[in-house]
Coordinates of C-alpha atoms in Angstrom, one line a residue:
X1 CA 0.0 -28.3 -23.9
X2 CA -2.5 -27.3 -21.3
X3 CA -4.5 -30.4 -21.8
X4 CA -8.3 -30.6 -22.2
X5 CA -10.6 -29.8 -19.4
X6 CA -12.7 -32.6 -18.0
X7 CA -15.9 -30.6 -17.2
X8 CA -18.6 -31.6 -19.7
X9 CA -21.4 -29.3 -18.4
X10 CA -23.4 -28.5 -21.5
X11 CA -26.5 -26.8 -20.0
X12 CA -28.0 -24.3 -22.4
X13 CA -27.5 -21.3 -20.0
X14 CA -23.9 -22.2 -19.1
X15 CA -21.1 -19.7 -19.5
X16 CA -18.4 -21.1 -21.7
X17 CA -15.1 -20.2 -20.1
X18 CA -12.4 -21.2 -22.5
X19 CA -13.8 -24.6 -23.1
X20 CA -15.2 -25.2 -19.6
X21 CA -19.0 -24.6 -19.2
X22 CA -19.8 -22.9 -15.9
X23 CA -23.4 -22.3 -15.1
X24 CA -23.9 -18.7 -13.9
X25 CA -26.0 -20.0 -11.0
X26 CA -23.8 -23.0 -10.4
X27 CA -22.9 -23.8 -6.8
X28 CA -19.1 -23.3 -7.0
X29 CA -19.3 -20.3 -9.3
X30 CA -21.9 -18.6 -7.0
X31 CA -19.8 -19.5 -4.0
X32 CA -16.8 -17.7 -5.4
X33 CA -18.9 -14.5 -5.8
X34 CA -20.2 -14.9 -2.2
X35 CA -16.6 -15.4 -0.9
X36 CA -15.4 -12.3 -2.8
X37 CA -18.3 -10.2 -1.5
X38 CA -17.6 -11.2 2.1
X39 CA -13.9 -10.5 1.6
X40 CA -14.6 -7.1 0.1
X41 CA -16.9 -6.0 3.0
X42 CA -14.4 -7.3 5.6
X43 CA -11.3 -5.6 4.2
X44 CA -13.2 -2.4 3.4
X45 CA -14.4 -2.3 7.0
X46 CA -10.9 -2.9 8.4
X47 CA -9.3 -0.3 6.1
X48 CA -12.0 2.3 6.9
X49 CA -11.5 1.6 10.6
X50 CA -7.8 2.3 10.2
X51 CA -8.7 5.6 8.5
X52 CA -11.3 6.6 11.1
X53 CA -9.1 5.7 14.1
X54 CA -6.3 7.8 12.7
X55 CA -4.0 5.0 11.6
X56 CA -4.0 5.7 7.9
X57 CA -1.0 7.5 6.4
X58 CA -0.8 10.7 4.4
X59 CA 2.2 9.2 2.6
X60 CA 0.0 6.4 1.3
X61 CA -3.7 7.1 1.1
X62 CA -3.1 10.9 1.1
X63 CA -0.8 10.8 -1.9
X64 CA -3.3 9.2 -4.2
X65 CA -6.1 11.4 -2.9
X66 CA -4.1 14.5 -3.6
X67 CA -3.0 13.2 -7.1
X68 CA -6.6 12.5 -8.1
X69 CA -7.8 15.8 -6.7
X70 CA -5.1 17.8 -8.6
X71 CA -5.9 15.9 -11.8
X72 CA -9.6 16.7 -11.4
X73 CA -8.9 20.4 -10.5
X74 CA -5.7 21.3 -12.5
X75 CA -5.5 18.5 -15.1
X76 CA -2.2 17.1 -13.8
X77 CA -1.5 14.5 -11.0
X78 CA 0.8 16.5 -8.7
X79 CA 1.8 16.0 -5.1
X80 CA 3.8 17.7 -2.4
X81 CA 3.6 14.9 0.2
X82 CA 6.7 12.9 -0.8
X83 CA 10.2 14.1 -0.1
X84 CA 11.5 16.7 -0.9
X85 CA 7.9 18.0 -0.5
X86 CA 8.1 20.1 -3.7
X87 CA 5.2 20.3 -6.1
X88 CA 5.9 17.6 -8.7
X89 CA 4.2 15.2 -11.0
X90 CA 3.2 12.0 -9.2
X91 CA 4.4 9.9 -12.1
X92 CA 7.9 11.0 -11.2
X93 CA 7.6 9.0 -8.0
X94 CA 5.6 6.0 -9.2
X95 CA 4.4 5.6 -12.8
X96 CA 0.8 4.5 -12.3
X97 CA -1.4 6.2 -14.9
X98 CA -4.1 3.5 -14.3
X99 CA -5.1 5.3 -11.2
X100 CA -6.3 8.2 -13.3
X101 CA -9.1 6.0 -14.7
X102 CA -10.7 6.6 -11.3
X103 CA -11.1 10.4 -11.9
X104 CA -14.7 10.2 -13.3
X105 CA -15.8 8.2 -10.3
X106 CA -13.8 10.4 -7.9
X107 CA -15.5 13.5 -9.3
X108 CA -18.8 12.1 -8.0
X109 CA -17.5 11.3 -4.5
X110 CA -14.1 13.0 -3.9
X111 CA -13.2 11.4 -0.5
X112 CA -10.4 9.2 0.5
X113 CA -13.0 6.6 1.6
X114 CA -13.7 6.0 -2.1
X115 CA -10.2 4.8 -2.7
X116 CA -10.3 2.4 0.2
X117 CA -13.6 0.9 -1.0
X118 CA -12.4 0.7 -4.7
X119 CA -9.2 -1.2 -3.5
X120 CA -11.3 -3.7 -1.6
X121 CA -13.5 -4.3 -4.6
X122 CA -10.6 -4.7 -7.0
X123 CA -8.8 -7.2 -4.8
X124 CA -11.9 -9.3 -4.0
X125 CA -13.3 -9.4 -7.6
X126 CA -10.0 -10.8 -8.8
X127 CA -11.0 -14.1 -7.3
X128 CA -13.5 -14.6 -10.1
X129 CA -11.1 -14.7 -13.1
X130 CA -8.8 -16.8 -10.9
X131 CA -11.7 -19.2 -10.6
X132 CA -12.2 -19.2 -14.4
X133 CA -8.5 -19.9 -15.1
X134 CA -8.3 -22.7 -12.6
X135 CA -11.4 -24.2 -14.1
X136 CA -9.6 -24.2 -17.4
X137 CA -6.5 -25.8 -16.0
X138 CA -8.2 -28.6 -14.0
X139 CA -11.7 -28.8 -15.4
X140 CA -12.9 -29.1 -11.8
X141 CA -14.9 -26.1 -10.4
X142 CA -14.5 -27.5 -6.9
X143 CA -10.8 -27.3 -7.1
X144 CA -11.0 -23.9 -8.8
X145 CA -13.0 -22.6 -5.8
X146 CA -10.4 -23.8 -3.3
X147 CA -7.7 -22.0 -5.2
X148 CA -9.8 -18.8 -5.1
X149 CA -10.1 -19.2 -1.4
X150 CA -6.3 -19.7 -1.1
X151 CA -6.0 -16.3 -2.8
X152 CA -8.6 -14.5 -0.8
X153 CA -7.5 -15.7 2.7
X154 CA -3.7 -15.4 2.1
X155 CA -2.3 -13.2 5.0
X156 CA -0.3 -11.1 2.5
X157 CA -3.5 -10.3 0.7
X158 CA -5.6 -9.6 3.8
X159 CA -3.0 -7.2 5.3
X160 CA -2.4 -5.5 1.9
X161 CA -6.1 -5.0 1.4
X162 CA -6.5 -3.3 4.8
X163 CA -3.6 -0.9 4.2
X164 CA -4.9 2.4 2.8
X165 CA -4.8 2.4 -1.0
X166 CA -2.2 1.5 -3.5
X167 CA -1.9 1.1 -7.3
X168 CA -1.1 -2.7 -6.9
X169 CA -4.8 -3.2 -6.3
X170 CA -5.2 -2.4 -10.0
X171 CA -2.5 -4.9 -11.0
X172 CA -4.3 -7.8 -9.4
X173 CA -7.2 -8.1 -11.9
X174 CA -4.8 -7.3 -14.7
X175 CA -2.6 -10.3 -13.7
X176 CA -5.7 -12.5 -13.3
X177 CA -7.0 -11.6 -16.7
X178 CA -3.5 -12.1 -18.2
X179 CA -3.4 -15.7 -16.9
X180 CA -6.9 -16.3 -18.1
X181 CA -6.1 -14.9 -21.6
X182 CA -2.9 -16.9 -21.6
X183 CA -4.4 -20.3 -20.6
X184 CA -7.6 -19.8 -22.7
X185 CA -5.5 -18.5 -25.6
X186 CA -7.7 -15.4 -25.9
X187 CA -5.4 -12.9 -27.6
X188 CA -7.7 -9.8 -27.1
X189 CA -8.0 -10.4 -23.3
X190 CA -4.3 -11.2 -23.0
X191 CA -3.2 -8.0 -24.9
X192 CA -5.7 -5.9 -22.9
X193 CA -4.2 -7.2 -19.7
X194 CA -0.6 -6.5 -20.9
X195 CA -1.5 -2.8 -21.7
X196 CA -3.3 -2.6 -18.3
X197 CA -0.2 -3.9 -16.5
X198 CA 2.1 -1.4 -18.2
X199 CA -0.1 1.4 -16.8
X200 CA 0.0 0.0 -13.2
X201 CA 3.6 0.6 -12.1
X202 CA 6.9 1.3 -13.7
X203 CA 8.4 -2.2 -13.2
X204 CA 5.5 -4.2 -14.5
X205 CA 7.0 -4.0 -18.0
X206 CA 9.2 -6.9 -16.6
X207 CA 6.0 -8.8 -15.8
X208 CA 4.8 -8.3 -19.4
X209 CA 8.2 -9.6 -20.5
X210 CA 7.5 -12.7 -18.3
X211 CA 4.1 -13.2 -19.8
X212 CA 5.6 -13.0 -23.3
X213 CA 8.0 -15.8 -22.4
X214 CA 5.2 -17.8 -20.9
X215 CA 3.1 -17.4 -24.1
X216 CA 6.0 -18.7 -26.2
X217 CA 6.4 -21.6 -23.8
X218 CA 2.7 -22.6 -23.7
X219 CA 1.6 -22.0 -27.3
X220 CA 4.9 -22.2 -29.2
X221 CA 4.2 -18.8 -30.9
X222 CA 7.5 -17.1 -30.9
X223 CA 6.4 -14.0 -32.8
X224 CA 3.5 -13.2 -30.4
X225 CA 5.7 -13.9 -27.3
X226 CA 8.6 -11.8 -28.6
X227 CA 6.4 -8.9 -29.5
X228 CA 4.8 -8.9 -26.0
X229 CA 8.1 -9.4 -24.2
X230 CA 10.0 -6.7 -26.1
X231 CA 7.2 -4.2 -25.6
X232 CA 7.4 -4.8 -21.8
X233 CA 11.2 -4.5 -21.6
X234 CA 11.3 -1.4 -23.8
X235 CA 8.5 0.3 -21.8
X236 CA 10.3 -0.4 -18.5
X237 CA 13.6 1.0 -19.7
X238 CA 11.9 4.1 -21.1
X239 CA 9.8 4.8 -18.0
X240 CA 12.5 4.1 -15.4
X241 CA 15.4 5.7 -17.1
X242 CA 13.8 8.5 -19.1
X243 CA 10.3 9.4 -18.2
X244 CA 10.4 9.2 -14.4
X245 CA 13.8 11.1 -14.1
X246 CA 12.2 13.9 -16.2
X247 CA 9.2 14.2 -13.9
X248 CA 11.0 13.8 -10.6
X249 CA 12.6 16.9 -8.9
X250 CA 15.8 14.8 -8.1
X251 CA 16.3 13.9 -11.8
X252 CA 16.3 10.2 -11.1
X253 CA 14.1 7.4 -10.1
X254 CA 13.7 7.9 -6.3
X255 CA 14.3 4.2 -5.5
X256 CA 17.6 3.8 -7.4
X257 CA 19.0 7.4 -7.1
X258 CA 21.0 8.8 -4.2
X259 CA 18.8 11.9 -3.5
X260 CA 17.4 10.4 -0.3
X261 CA 18.9 7.4 1.4
X262 CA 15.6 6.6 3.1
X263 CA 14.0 6.0 -0.3
X264 CA 16.8 4.8 -2.4
X265 CA 16.4 1.1 -1.4
X266 CA 18.0 -0.2 -4.6
X267 CA 21.0 2.1 -4.8
X268 CA 23.1 -0.6 -3.2
X269 CA 23.0 -2.6 -6.5
X270 CA 25.5 -0.1 -7.9
X271 CA 28.0 -0.5 -5.0
X272 CA 31.5 -2.0 -5.5
X273 CA 31.5 -5.9 -5.8
X274 CA 32.8 -6.5 -2.2
X275 CA 30.2 -4.2 -0.6
X276 CA 27.5 -5.6 -3.0
X277 CA 28.1 -9.2 -1.8
X278 CA 28.2 -8.1 1.9
X279 CA 24.8 -6.3 1.5
X280 CA 23.3 -9.3 -0.3
X281 CA 24.4 -11.7 2.5
X282 CA 22.8 -9.4 5.1
X283 CA 19.5 -9.5 3.2
X284 CA 19.6 -13.3 2.8
X285 CA 18.2 -14.5 6.2
X286 CA 15.1 -12.2 6.0
X287 CA 14.7 -13.1 2.4
X288 CA 14.6 -16.8 3.0
X289 CA 11.9 -16.4 5.7
X290 CA 10.0 -14.3 3.3
X291 CA 10.2 -17.0 0.6
X292 CA 9.0 -19.6 3.1
X293 CA 6.0 -17.6 4.1
X294 CA 5.1 -17.1 0.5
X295 CA 5.4 -20.7 -0.5
X296 CA 3.8 -22.3 2.7
X297 CA 0.1 -22.2 1.5
X298 CA 0.7 -23.7 -1.9
X299 CA 3.7 -26.0 -0.9
X300 CA 5.4 -27.8 -3.7
X301 CA 2.6 -27.4 -6.2
X302 CA 3.6 -24.0 -7.3
X303 CA 7.3 -25.0 -7.7
X304 CA 6.1 -27.8 -10.0
X305 CA 5.1 -25.2 -12.6
X306 CA 8.1 -22.8 -12.5
X307 CA 7.3 -21.2 -15.9
X308 CA 4.0 -19.9 -14.4
X309 CA 6.1 -18.0 -11.8
X310 CA 8.1 -16.0 -14.3
X311 CA 5.6 -13.0 -14.5
X312 CA 6.0 -12.5 -10.7
X313 CA 9.7 -12.2 -10.8
X314 CA 9.5 -8.4 -11.1
X315 CA 7.7 -8.0 -7.8
X316 CA 9.7 -10.7 -6.1
X317 CA 13.0 -9.1 -7.1
X318 CA 11.8 -5.7 -6.0
X319 CA 10.8 -7.1 -2.6
X320 CA 13.7 -9.4 -2.1
X321 CA 16.4 -6.9 -3.0
X322 CA 15.0 -3.9 -1.0
X323 CA 17.2 -2.5 1.7
X324 CA 14.0 -1.7 3.6
X325 CA 12.7 -5.0 5.0
X326 CA 9.1 -3.8 5.1
X327 CA 8.2 -5.1 1.6
X328 CA 9.2 -8.6 2.7
X329 CA 6.8 -8.7 5.7
X330 CA 3.5 -10.5 5.8
X331 CA 1.8 -7.2 6.9
X332 CA 2.7 -5.1 3.9
X333 CA 0.9 -4.9 0.6
X334 CA 3.9 -5.4 -1.7
X335 CA 3.4 -9.2 -2.2
X336 CA -0.3 -9.2 -3.1
X337 CA 0.5 -9.9 -6.8
X338 CA 2.9 -12.7 -5.8
X339 CA 0.0 -14.4 -4.0
X340 CA -1.9 -14.5 -7.2
X341 CA 1.1 -15.7 -9.2
X342 CA 1.7 -18.5 -6.7
X343 CA -1.9 -19.6 -6.8
X344 CA -1.8 -19.8 -10.6
X345 CA 1.4 -21.8 -10.6
X346 CA 0.0 -24.1 -7.9
X347 CA -3.2 -24.7 -9.9
X348 CA -1.0 -25.6 -12.9
X349 CA 1.3 -27.7 -10.7
X350 CA -1.5 -29.9 -9.6
X351 CA -2.1 -30.7 -13.3
X352 CA 1.5 -31.7 -14.0
X353 CA 1.7 -33.8 -10.8
X354 CA -1.7 -35.6 -10.7
X355 CA -0.8 -37.8 -7.8
X356 CA -1.4 -34.9 -5.4
X357 CA -4.0 -32.9 -7.5
X358 CA -6.9 -34.0 -5.4
X359 CA -5.4 -33.1 -2.0
X360 CA -3.4 -29.9 -2.9
X361 CA -6.2 -27.4 -3.2
X362 CA -7.9 -28.5 0.1
X363 CA -4.6 -28.7 2.0
X364 CA -3.6 -25.3 0.7
X365 CA -7.0 -23.9 1.7
X366 CA -6.6 -25.2 5.3
X367 CA -3.0 -23.8 5.6
X368 CA -4.1 -20.5 4.2
X369 CA -7.0 -20.3 6.6
X370 CA -4.7 -20.9 9.6
X371 CA -2.1 -18.4 8.4
X372 CA -4.7 -15.8 7.4
X373 CA -6.3 -16.0 10.8
X374 CA -3.0 -15.8 12.7
X375 CA -1.8 -12.7 10.8
X376 CA -5.2 -11.1 10.3
X377 CA -5.3 -7.3 10.9
X378 CA -8.4 -7.7 13.0
X379 CA -9.5 -7.9 16.7
X380 CA -9.8 -11.7 16.9
X381 CA -8.1 -14.0 19.5
X382 CA -4.5 -15.0 18.8
X383 CA -4.3 -12.8 15.6
X384 CA -1.3 -10.4 15.2
X385 CA -3.6 -7.4 14.5
X386 CA -0.6 -5.3 13.6
X387 CA -2.7 -2.0 13.5
X388 CA -4.2 -2.7 17.0
X389 CA -7.8 -2.4 15.7
X390 CA -10.1 -2.8 18.8
X391 CA -13.5 -2.7 17.1
X392 CA -15.0 -1.7 13.7
X393 CA -15.4 2.0 13.4
X394 CA -17.2 3.3 10.3
X395 CA -17.8 7.0 10.8
X396 CA -15.7 10.2 10.7
X397 CA -15.0 12.3 13.7
X398 CA -17.3 15.3 13.6
X399 CA -14.2 17.6 14.2
X400 CA -12.9 16.8 10.7
X401 CA -15.8 18.5 8.9
X402 CA -15.6 21.5 11.3
X403 CA -11.9 21.9 10.6
X404 CA -12.4 21.6 6.8
X405 CA -14.9 24.5 7.0
X406 CA -12.0 26.8 8.3
X407 CA -9.4 26.0 5.6
X408 CA -9.6 27.2 2.1
X409 CA -8.5 25.0 -0.8
X410 CA -5.6 27.4 -1.7
X411 CA -4.1 27.2 1.8
X412 CA -0.8 25.3 2.4
X413 CA -1.5 22.8 5.1
X414 CA 0.9 21.0 7.4
X415 CA -0.9 18.0 8.9
X416 CA 0.1 15.0 11.0
X417 CA 0.8 12.0 8.8
X418 CA -1.9 9.8 10.4
X419 CA -4.7 12.4 10.0
X420 CA -3.6 14.2 6.8
X421 CA -5.6 12.0 4.4
X422 CA -8.7 13.9 5.5
X423 CA -7.3 17.2 4.3
X424 CA -5.2 16.1 1.2
X425 CA -7.6 17.6 -1.4
X426 CA -5.5 20.6 -2.1
X427 CA -2.5 21.5 -4.1
X428 CA -0.1 22.0 -1.2
X429 CA -0.2 19.7 1.9
X430 CA 2.9 18.6 3.8
X431 CA 3.3 15.8 6.4
X432 CA 3.9 17.7 9.7
X433 CA 6.5 19.2 10.4
X434 CA 7.9 19.2 6.9
X435 CA 7.8 22.7 5.3
X436 CA 6.2 24.1 8.5
X437 CA 7.7 27.5 7.8
X438 CA 5.7 27.7 4.6
X439 CA 2.4 26.4 6.0
X440 CA -0.7 28.6 6.2
X441 CA -2.5 26.1 8.5
X442 CA -1.4 23.4 10.9
X443 CA -3.7 20.5 11.8
X444 CA -2.8 18.3 14.7
X445 CA -4.4 15.6 16.9
X446 CA -3.1 15.2 20.5
X447 CA -4.0 11.6 20.9
X448 CA -1.7 8.7 20.1
X449 CA -3.5 6.0 17.9
X450 CA -1.8 3.0 19.5
X451 CA -1.6 1.5 23.0
X452 CA 1.8 3.0 23.8
X453 CA 4.3 5.4 22.3
X454 CA 6.8 2.6 21.9
X455 CA 4.7 1.0 19.2
X456 CA 4.8 2.7 15.7
X457 CA 4.1 0.0 13.0
X458 CA 6.0 0.9 9.9
X459 CA 6.8 4.4 11.3
X460 CA 3.1 5.1 11.6
X461 CA 2.4 7.9 12.6
X462 CA 6.2 8.7 13.0
X463 CA 9.4 6.8 13.6
X464 CA 9.7 6.1 17.4
X465 CA 13.2 7.7 17.5
X466 CA 11.9 11.0 16.1
X467 CA 8.5 11.2 17.9
X468 CA 9.9 13.3 20.8
X469 CA 11.1 15.9 18.3
X470 CA 7.7 15.9 16.5
X471 CA 6.0 16.5 19.8
X472 CA 8.3 19.3 20.5
X473 CA 7.4 20.9 17.2
X474 CA 3.7 20.5 18.0
X475 CA 4.4 22.3 21.3
X476 CA 6.2 25.1 19.3
X477 CA 3.1 25.6 17.2
X478 CA 0.9 26.0 20.3
X479 CA 3.4 28.4 21.9
X480 CA 4.0 30.5 18.9
X481 CA 2.0 33.7 18.2
X482 CA 2.7 33.2 14.5
X483 CA -0.3 31.0 14.5
X484 CA -3.8 31.7 15.9
X485 CA -5.7 28.7 17.3
X486 CA -9.1 28.6 15.7
X487 CA -10.3 25.2 16.7
X488 CA -9.6 23.0 19.8
X489 CA -12.0 20.2 20.5
X490 CA -11.6 16.5 21.4
X491 CA -7.8 16.8 21.0
X492 CA -8.1 18.2 17.5
X493 CA -6.3 21.4 16.8
X494 CA -6.3 23.9 13.9
X495 CA -3.9 26.8 13.9
X496 CA -3.8 29.3 11.1
X497 CA -0.9 31.7 10.4
X498 CA -1.7 35.3 11.2
X499 CA -5.1 34.6 12.7
X500 CA -6.4 35.6 16.1
X501 CA -7.1 33.0 18.8
X502 CA -10.7 31.9 19.0
X503 CA -10.2 29.5 21.9
X504 CA -8.3 29.6 25.1
X505 CA -4.6 28.9 24.4
X506 CA -4.1 28.0 28.1
X507 CA -6.4 25.0 27.7
X508 CA -4.4 23.8 24.7
X509 CA -1.1 24.3 26.5
X510 CA -2.3 22.2 29.4
X511 CA -3.2 19.3 27.1
X512 CA 0.1 19.6 25.3
X513 CA 1.9 19.4 28.7
X514 CA -0.1 16.4 29.6
X515 CA 0.5 14.8 26.2
X516 CA 4.3 15.3 26.5
X517 CA 4.3 13.8 30.0
X518 CA 2.2 10.9 28.9
X519 CA 4.6 10.3 26.0
X520 CA 7.6 10.2 28.4
X521 CA 5.9 7.9 30.8
X522 CA 4.4 5.5 28.3
X523 CA 7.4 5.3 26.1
X524 CA 9.6 4.6 29.1
X525 CA 7.3 1.8 30.3
X526 CA 7.0 0.4 26.8
X527 CA 10.7 0.3 26.0
X528 CA 12.4 -0.3 29.3
X529 CA 11.4 -3.9 29.9
X530 CA 11.8 -5.2 26.3
X531 CA 13.3 -2.4 24.2
X532 CA 10.4 -2.7 21.7
X533 CA 10.4 -0.8 18.4
X534 CA 8.1 -0.7 15.5
X535 CA 7.9 -4.0 13.6
X536 CA 10.5 -4.2 10.8
X537 CA 11.1 -0.5 11.0
X538 CA 14.5 0.8 10.0
X539 CA 15.6 4.4 9.8
X540 CA 18.3 6.7 10.9
X541 CA 18.0 9.9 12.8
X542 CA 18.9 13.0 10.7
X543 CA 21.7 15.3 11.9
X544 CA 19.3 18.2 12.8
X545 CA 17.9 16.3 15.8
X546 CA 21.0 17.4 17.7
X547 CA 20.3 21.0 16.9
X548 CA 18.6 23.3 19.4
X549 CA 15.0 24.4 18.6
X550 CA 14.7 27.9 17.1
X551 CA 11.8 30.3 16.7
X552 CA 8.9 28.9 14.7
X553 CA 9.0 30.0 11.1
X554 CA 12.8 29.9 11.0
X555 CA 13.3 26.2 11.5
X556 CA 16.8 24.8 11.4
X557 CA 18.1 23.5 8.1
X558 CA 17.0 20.0 7.6
X559 CA 13.7 20.2 9.6
X560 CA 12.1 18.2 6.8
X561 CA 14.5 15.4 7.8
X562 CA 11.9 14.1 10.3
X563 CA 9.9 13.0 7.3
X564 CA 12.9 11.7 5.5
X565 CA 13.2 9.0 8.1
X566 CA 9.6 7.9 7.6
X567 CA 9.7 4.4 6.1
X568 CA 7.8 5.1 3.0
X569 CA 5.7 2.1 2.1
X570 CA 6.3 2.0 -1.7

């Protein structure tokens, strides 16, 4: 069904990739490795810059860092970062056991930077099996290289690679190997990729189901396809409806339950029919724009091979049906797998419509290059640069190491979301001001990471509408004698409960007053002329915001609500 490849390279040292001989030092093959290496270094530098300029998120990078550290230390991946900020098994929030394969490497270099670098490597190296698969489909290494470039330069992928660390980075090589095993009819590779996918995230059992259907379609092997498909479907049902509710404090999957409206982005699917239709219609305009941006690089080529799109339906459905619009934006990481799926379908599509096969890879490469540049999260002219990166910064602030020397691993820490990933290697850490009354130490940074307070991309570091209340809680910490200030330097503050001050509290108070005044002025200037808010951010202010402040340590009920409104990027 796939047709025979046209490449007839029979050099003695050639690598035989499912019938296509690719010389390991061949021009196009080597060029793919070079492109992948450049991509890896670029995205790692951008992501590290986000981390070192205090634009990373405790609710993204910090969660995985804490889960790996608790696995290494206690044998179980637990976290306290996600709502309701109780100690619970990470797999109750997202079922991603594949991340635990990093534990041996993490033991050698237990730092959040390792996760960022690993993600960049995984995303970049996926271009190689994509190249192999496209060689098998077309028999032309030149075309296969162009499709690999379409994958690497896609704006969805560039932005996703620069955003902290996520388990989807492990899914990308699994998908690539699955397509390779499928096209090459290599059962061991295909089955390995299926198992790998089931360990990546709870809904990828539906992707395995899609691959089973595709195997039946391509190879007319119903038994193999049915076994794979059924295994994927049964695994998804078991994980989503049994395993995860058992591990989650709310007793349900957080995305479909009603424990926290800010997270339950799919709970609307159980609404009455009239309300269900109304919600679906409201999601439609943004969804259509999302589809257009996804399809633009590959054009009609990917549509010409619809069966190759089936494995991506799990991710597409999750993104398209989300009440939170963030997964549908070009700046999020949720569509990285869909980029790969569309590239594979386009490579197949150029085979079934040969009249455009010669032009499609080159045209797609040019379109992707333009889009990738315009939406690149980097300081280049005309680019969106959503994280406002001004220059590459590849070193930690010295204050971080000094603060870490003060806090014991057994301390419960409350840290600002945008700096918390540096201190997440402990059993209990909360995104400030959640659980502030239980914290032994508070770590704050009195410097906003963006140009003005009216800009908070994806509620980073906090939703704009709750930032004033967060700043008030920061002022409460400085004013309260419940905490002693042990460190104050370069706008970094460490306060420990019950300790005596080691620095002048008056100097800190002056900076806090300046910071609050700066916030009021800059926010007014930012919002008054254009009413600007964070891109694609949607949240509601919790009821407690109307309540008066009380003595620190006796926070009003619902103080954790500040973090409930954080648009979690899952």
